[in-house]
Coordinates of C-alpha atoms in Angstrom, one line a residue:
X200 CA -16.2 -7.7 29.5
X201 CA -15.0 -6.1 25.6
X202 CA -11.3 -7.3 23.9
X203 CA -9.5 -4.8 23.9
X204 CA -8.7 -2.3 20.6
X205 CA -5.6 -0.1 18.8
X206 CA -8.8 3.0 19.4
X207 CA -7.5 6.3 20.2
X208 CA -7.6 6.9 24.2
X209 CA -9.7 10.3 23.6
X210 CA -11.5 12.8 21.9
X211 CA -14.3 9.4 21.0
X212 CA -17.3 8.1 23.0
X213 CA -16.7 6.0 26.1
X214 CA -18.9 3.2 28.0
X215 CA -20.8 2.0 24.5
X216 CA -22.9 5.7 23.8
X217 CA -23.2 6.3 20.8
X218 CA -22.4 10.6 21.0
X219 CA -19.9 13.1 19.2
X220 CA -18.1 15.5 20.8
X221 CA -21.1 18.0 20.1
X222 CA -24.5 16.0 21.1
X223 CA -22.6 14.2 24.3
X224 CA -24.3 14.8 27.5
X225 CA -21.5 14.1 29.2
X226 CA -17.8 15.6 28.6
X227 CA -15.0 14.5 29.8
X228 CA -12.3 16.0 30.5
X229 CA -8.6 14.5 31.1
X230 CA -5.8 16.4 32.7
X231 CA -3.3 14.6 33.8
X232 CA -0.8 15.9 36.4
X233 CA -0.1 15.4 39.2
X234 CA 3.4 17.7 40.5
X235 CA 2.2 19.3 44.1
X236 CA 1.8 15.3 45.1
X237 CA 3.0 15.0 48.5
X238 CA 3.8 11.8 48.8
X239 CA 3.1 9.3 46.3
X240 CA 3.6 9.8 42.7
X241 CA 2.1 8.5 39.8
X242 CA -1.7 9.8 40.0
X243 CA -0.5 12.2 36.3
X244 CA -1.0 8.4 34.9
X245 CA -4.4 8.1 36.2
X246 CA -6.7 9.4 32.9
X247 CA -4.4 7.1 30.3
X248 CA -4.8 3.8 32.9
X249 CA -8.4 5.3 33.8
X250 CA -9.6 4.8 29.3
X251 CA -7.0 1.5 29.3
X252 CA -9.2 0.3 31.1
X253 CA -12.7 1.3 30.1
X254 CA -13.3 -1.7 27.8
X255 CA -12.9 -4.4 30.4
X256 CA -16.6 -3.0 32.0
X257 CA -20.4 -3.8 31.6
X258 CA -23.4 -2.1 31.2
X259 CA -25.5 -3.9 33.7
X260 CA -26.4 -1.8 36.7
X261 CA -28.7 -2.7 39.5
X262 CA -28.4 0.2 40.6
X263 CA -28.0 2.1 37.9
X264 CA -31.2 -0.7 36.4
X265 CA -33.4 2.0 34.4
X266 CA -31.5 3.1 30.8
X267 CA -30.9 6.6 30.8
X268 CA -30.9 8.2 26.9
X269 CA -26.9 9.7 27.3
X270 CA -24.1 10.4 25.7
X271 CA -20.1 10.4 27.6
X272 CA -17.7 12.0 25.1
X273 CA -14.1 12.4 25.9
X274 CA -12.6 15.2 25.0
X275 CA -9.0 15.9 24.7
X276 CA -6.8 16.4 27.2
X277 CA -6.1 19.8 28.9
X278 CA -2.3 21.2 28.1
X279 CA -0.3 22.7 29.9
X280 CA 3.7 23.9 30.2
X281 CA 5.3 20.5 32.3
X282 CA 8.4 22.6 32.8
X283 CA 7.1 25.4 34.7
X284 CA 6.7 25.9 38.8
X285 CA 4.2 24.4 40.2
X286 CA 2.3 27.3 40.9
X287 CA 2.3 28.7 37.6
X288 CA 1.2 25.3 36.7
X289 CA -1.1 25.6 38.8
X290 CA -2.5 28.7 37.7
X291 CA -2.5 27.3 34.1
X292 CA -4.7 24.2 34.9
X293 CA -6.6 26.3 36.7
X294 CA -7.4 28.7 33.5
X295 CA -7.2 26.3 30.7
X296 CA -9.7 24.1 33.0
X297 CA -13.0 27.8 33.9
X298 CA -11.6 27.5 30.1
X299 CA -12.7 24.2 28.9
X300 CA -15.2 23.8 31.7
X301 CA -17.3 27.4 30.0
X302 CA -17.8 25.4 26.4
X303 CA -19.2 22.9 27.9
X304 CA -21.3 24.2 29.7
X305 CA -22.0 26.4 27.0
X306 CA -23.7 23.9 24.7
X307 CA -25.8 22.7 27.8
X308 CA -23.5 19.9 27.9
X309 CA -22.3 18.6 31.5
X310 CA -18.1 18.5 32.4
X311 CA -16.9 15.8 34.1
X312 CA -12.9 16.0 34.7
X313 CA -11.1 13.3 34.7
X314 CA -7.3 13.5 37.0
X315 CA -4.5 14.1 38.0
X316 CA -4.1 15.0 41.5
X317 CA -7.4 17.3 42.7
X318 CA -5.5 20.2 42.8
X319 CA -7.2 20.1 39.3
X320 CA -11.0 20.0 39.0
X321 CA -10.2 24.2 40.9
X322 CA -11.1 25.8 37.8
X323 CA -14.2 23.8 36.6
X324 CA -15.6 23.6 40.0
X325 CA -15.1 28.1 39.9
X326 CA -17.3 27.6 36.0
X327 CA -20.3 25.9 36.7
X328 CA -21.1 28.0 40.0
X329 CA -20.0 31.3 38.0
X330 CA -22.5 29.4 35.6
X331 CA -25.6 28.5 37.6
X332 CA -24.9 31.3 39.9
X333 CA -25.1 29.2 43.8
X334 CA -23.5 25.6 44.0
X335 CA -23.0 22.5 46.6
X336 CA -20.4 20.9 47.0
X337 CA -20.1 16.8 47.1
X338 CA -17.4 16.0 48.4
X339 CA -15.7 12.1 48.8
X340 CA -13.0 12.3 50.2
X341 CA -10.2 10.9 52.5
X342 CA -9.4 14.2 53.6
X343 CA -10.6 17.9 54.3
X344 CA -8.4 19.6 51.6
X345 CA -8.7 22.4 53.7
X346 CA -4.4 23.4 54.0
X347 CA -3.5 27.0 52.8
X348 CA -1.6 27.1 50.3
X349 CA 0.8 23.5 51.5
X350 CA 4.2 22.9 51.0
X351 CA 4.3 26.8 49.5
X352 CA 2.9 26.0 46.5
X353 CA -1.1 27.6 45.5
X354 CA -2.9 24.7 43.6
X355 CA -1.8 22.2 46.2
X356 CA -4.1 18.9 46.4
X357 CA -4.3 20.1 49.9
X358 CA -5.4 23.8 49.2
X359 CA -8.3 22.5 46.4
X360 CA -11.3 22.9 48.7
X361 CA -10.0 26.2 50.8
X362 CA -9.6 27.9 47.7
X363 CA -12.7 27.3 46.7
X364 CA -13.5 28.3 50.5
X365 CA -12.2 31.6 50.3
X366 CA -12.3 32.3 46.8
X367 CA -15.6 31.6 45.5
X368 CA -18.8 32.3 47.2
X369 CA -20.7 31.2 44.7
X370 CA -19.8 28.2 46.5
X371 CA -22.2 27.9 49.4
X372 CA -23.0 24.7 50.8
X373 CA -19.3 22.0 51.2
X374 CA -20.5 18.6 52.5
X375 CA -17.3 16.6 52.8
X376 CA -17.5 12.4 53.3
X377 CA -15.2 9.6 54.5
X378 CA -13.0 12.5 55.9
X379 CA -10.2 10.1 58.2
X380 CA -7.3 12.3 57.6
X381 CA -6.2 15.9 59.0
X382 CA -4.4 18.6 60.9
X383 CA -6.3 20.3 63.5
X384 CA -5.8 24.4 62.1
X385 CA -8.1 22.0 58.4
X386 CA -10.7 20.8 61.2
X387 CA -10.4 24.6 63.2
X388 CA -10.7 26.0 60.4
X389 CA -13.9 23.7 58.7
X390 CA -15.4 25.0 62.3
X391 CA -14.9 28.5 61.6
X392 CA -16.9 28.9 58.5
X393 CA -21.3 28.9 60.4
X394 CA -21.4 25.4 58.7
X395 CA -21.3 26.5 54.9
X396 CA -18.6 23.6 55.4
X397 CA -20.0 19.9 56.8
X398 CA -17.4 17.0 57.9
X399 CA -18.8 13.5 58.3
X400 CA -16.0 11.8 59.5
X401 CA -15.3 8.0 59.0
X402 CA -16.0 7.6 61.9
X403 CA -19.4 9.6 62.5
X404 CA -20.3 8.1 59.0
X405 CA -19.6 4.2 60.4
X406 CA -20.9 5.3 64.1
X407 CA -24.1 6.6 63.1
X408 CA -24.8 3.2 60.9
X409 CA -23.2 0.5 63.6
X410 CA -26.4 2.8 66.0
X411 CA -28.9 1.4 63.6
X412 CA -29.2 4.4 60.4
X413 CA -29.4 3.1 57.1
X414 CA -26.9 3.6 55.0
X415 CA -29.0 4.8 52.5
X416 CA -30.8 7.4 55.8
X417 CA -27.7 9.0 56.1
X418 CA -26.6 10.5 52.0
X419 CA -30.0 11.1 51.9
X420 CA -29.0 13.5 55.0
X421 CA -26.5 14.3 53.1
X422 CA -27.5 14.8 49.8
X423 CA -30.5 16.7 51.2
X424 CA -27.6 19.2 53.1
X425 CA -26.5 20.2 50.1
X426 CA -28.2 23.8 47.5
X427 CA -30.9 22.6 43.7
X428 CA -27.2 22.1 42.0
X429 CA -24.2 20.4 43.0
X430 CA -21.0 19.9 42.0
X431 CA -19.2 16.1 43.0
X432 CA -15.9 16.4 43.3
X433 CA -14.8 12.1 44.1
X434 CA -11.7 11.3 45.3
X435 CA -10.7 7.8 44.5
X436 CA -9.0 7.3 48.2
X437 CA -12.2 8.1 49.8
X438 CA -13.2 4.5 49.7
X439 CA -11.1 2.0 51.2
X440 CA -7.2 1.5 50.1
X441 CA -7.7 -1.8 49.2
X442 CA -9.3 -0.8 46.5
X443 CA -6.9 2.3 45.9
X444 CA -3.9 1.4 46.9
X445 CA -1.7 3.5 43.9
X446 CA -3.6 7.1 45.0
X447 CA -1.3 9.2 46.2
X448 CA -2.9 9.7 49.6
X449 CA -4.5 6.6 50.9
X450 CA -5.6 6.1 54.4
X451 CA -6.6 3.6 56.0
X452 CA -11.1 3.6 57.1
X453 CA -12.9 4.6 53.1
X454 CA -16.1 3.4 52.8
X455 CA -16.9 0.4 50.6
X456 CA -16.9 0.7 46.6
X457 CA -20.9 -0.7 47.1
X458 CA -21.4 2.6 49.5
X459 CA -20.2 5.0 47.7
X460 CA -22.1 4.0 45.0
X461 CA -25.7 4.0 46.6
X462 CA -23.9 8.0 47.6
X463 CA -24.2 8.7 43.8
X464 CA -27.7 6.5 43.8
X465 CA -28.9 9.1 46.0
X466 CA -27.3 11.7 44.4
X467 CA -29.2 10.2 41.1
X468 CA -33.2 10.2 42.3
X469 CA -32.3 13.3 44.4
X470 CA -34.2 15.5 41.8
X471 CA -30.5 18.3 42.3
X472 CA -28.9 19.1 39.5
X473 CA -25.2 18.0 38.4
X474 CA -23.4 20.3 36.6
X475 CA -20.4 19.5 36.6
X476 CA -17.9 16.5 38.8
X477 CA -15.2 15.4 38.8
X478 CA -13.0 13.0 39.7
X479 CA -8.7 12.0 41.3
X480 CA -6.3 10.6 43.0
X481 CA -6.7 7.3 40.8
X482 CA -3.2 6.1 40.4
X483 CA -0.9 3.0 39.1
X484 CA -1.4 -0.8 41.4
X485 CA 2.5 -0.6 43.0
X486 CA 2.0 -4.5 41.6
X487 CA 1.5 -3.3 38.3
X488 CA -1.6 -4.9 38.0
X489 CA -4.5 -3.3 36.6
X490 CA -6.5 -3.6 39.4
X491 CA -7.4 0.8 40.4
X492 CA -7.5 1.7 37.1
X493 CA -10.0 -1.2 37.5
X494 CA -11.5 0.2 39.8
X495 CA -11.2 4.0 38.6
X496 CA -13.3 3.1 35.4
X497 CA -16.3 1.3 37.8
X498 CA -16.2 4.5 38.7
X499 CA -16.0 7.0 36.8
X500 CA -19.1 5.2 35.2
X501 CA -20.7 4.7 38.2
X502 CA -20.2 8.5 38.9
X503 CA -21.2 9.1 34.7
X504 CA -24.9 6.8 36.1
X505 CA -25.8 9.7 39.1
X506 CA -25.2 13.0 36.8
X507 CA -27.1 11.3 33.7
X508 CA -30.2 12.7 35.3
X509 CA -29.5 15.9 36.0
X510 CA -28.6 15.5 32.2
X511 CA -32.6 15.4 30.6

């Protein structure tokens, strides 16, 4: 544990690494937006609360025991016109996230968005696919996010994966893990994609584990379905809600922290290249504690450790 300081939250290196914006291996891009949230608000504060919690972390990690020579730099947040209509804001964030990601990728670095609601990484996902030509998407989430223009919002947190499926053919495979809350139209759409979208629902995961498969075997199957270049989108509500009570749409069930970390460990050791990632939907704890921020900060660290082998 480290002492809290009055350092700025952004434009600095984190996780006890030493780097600058130009020398970092991983660049965190904060985007504090939750304008299409359909249940609980507050994830616009996700970047701020996670950054404030990071000094409380220590970095000895049994899941990732080998030392990694990588630097993690938190860039300045993406700004947008908060007074505009939600679809206009969504379009602006998409364009700015894509532009920032291209700058990072062109420097040979890996972009990682820290949200904010789940709509915010769409532009970055598209930029990563454009950069390498073909990617697979590993989505940890309680929801499919396959609704078309949910509640009239083109760039909705509930539509982000649908937008990718419909508009980004370079994302050739999407594997969704921890899913447990969706409408009939969403699962019908997923099943109509000729295998492009593979859903590992909560029930399937835990049934297979109860029937004798280890979590490592399950996660190796999951990661094995993805192409050589992958993007990891981690919605914190993929975890059990006791770990993220302040998220926008918590759902009973979900992965434990250890199960999610084991999945990220398999990603790290898979030999596949992680070209980008995001952590979204972290919100302030309802009881005013720092619990959600603490879990979010630890999840961000694990996510960066999963990305790090691709930065060598």
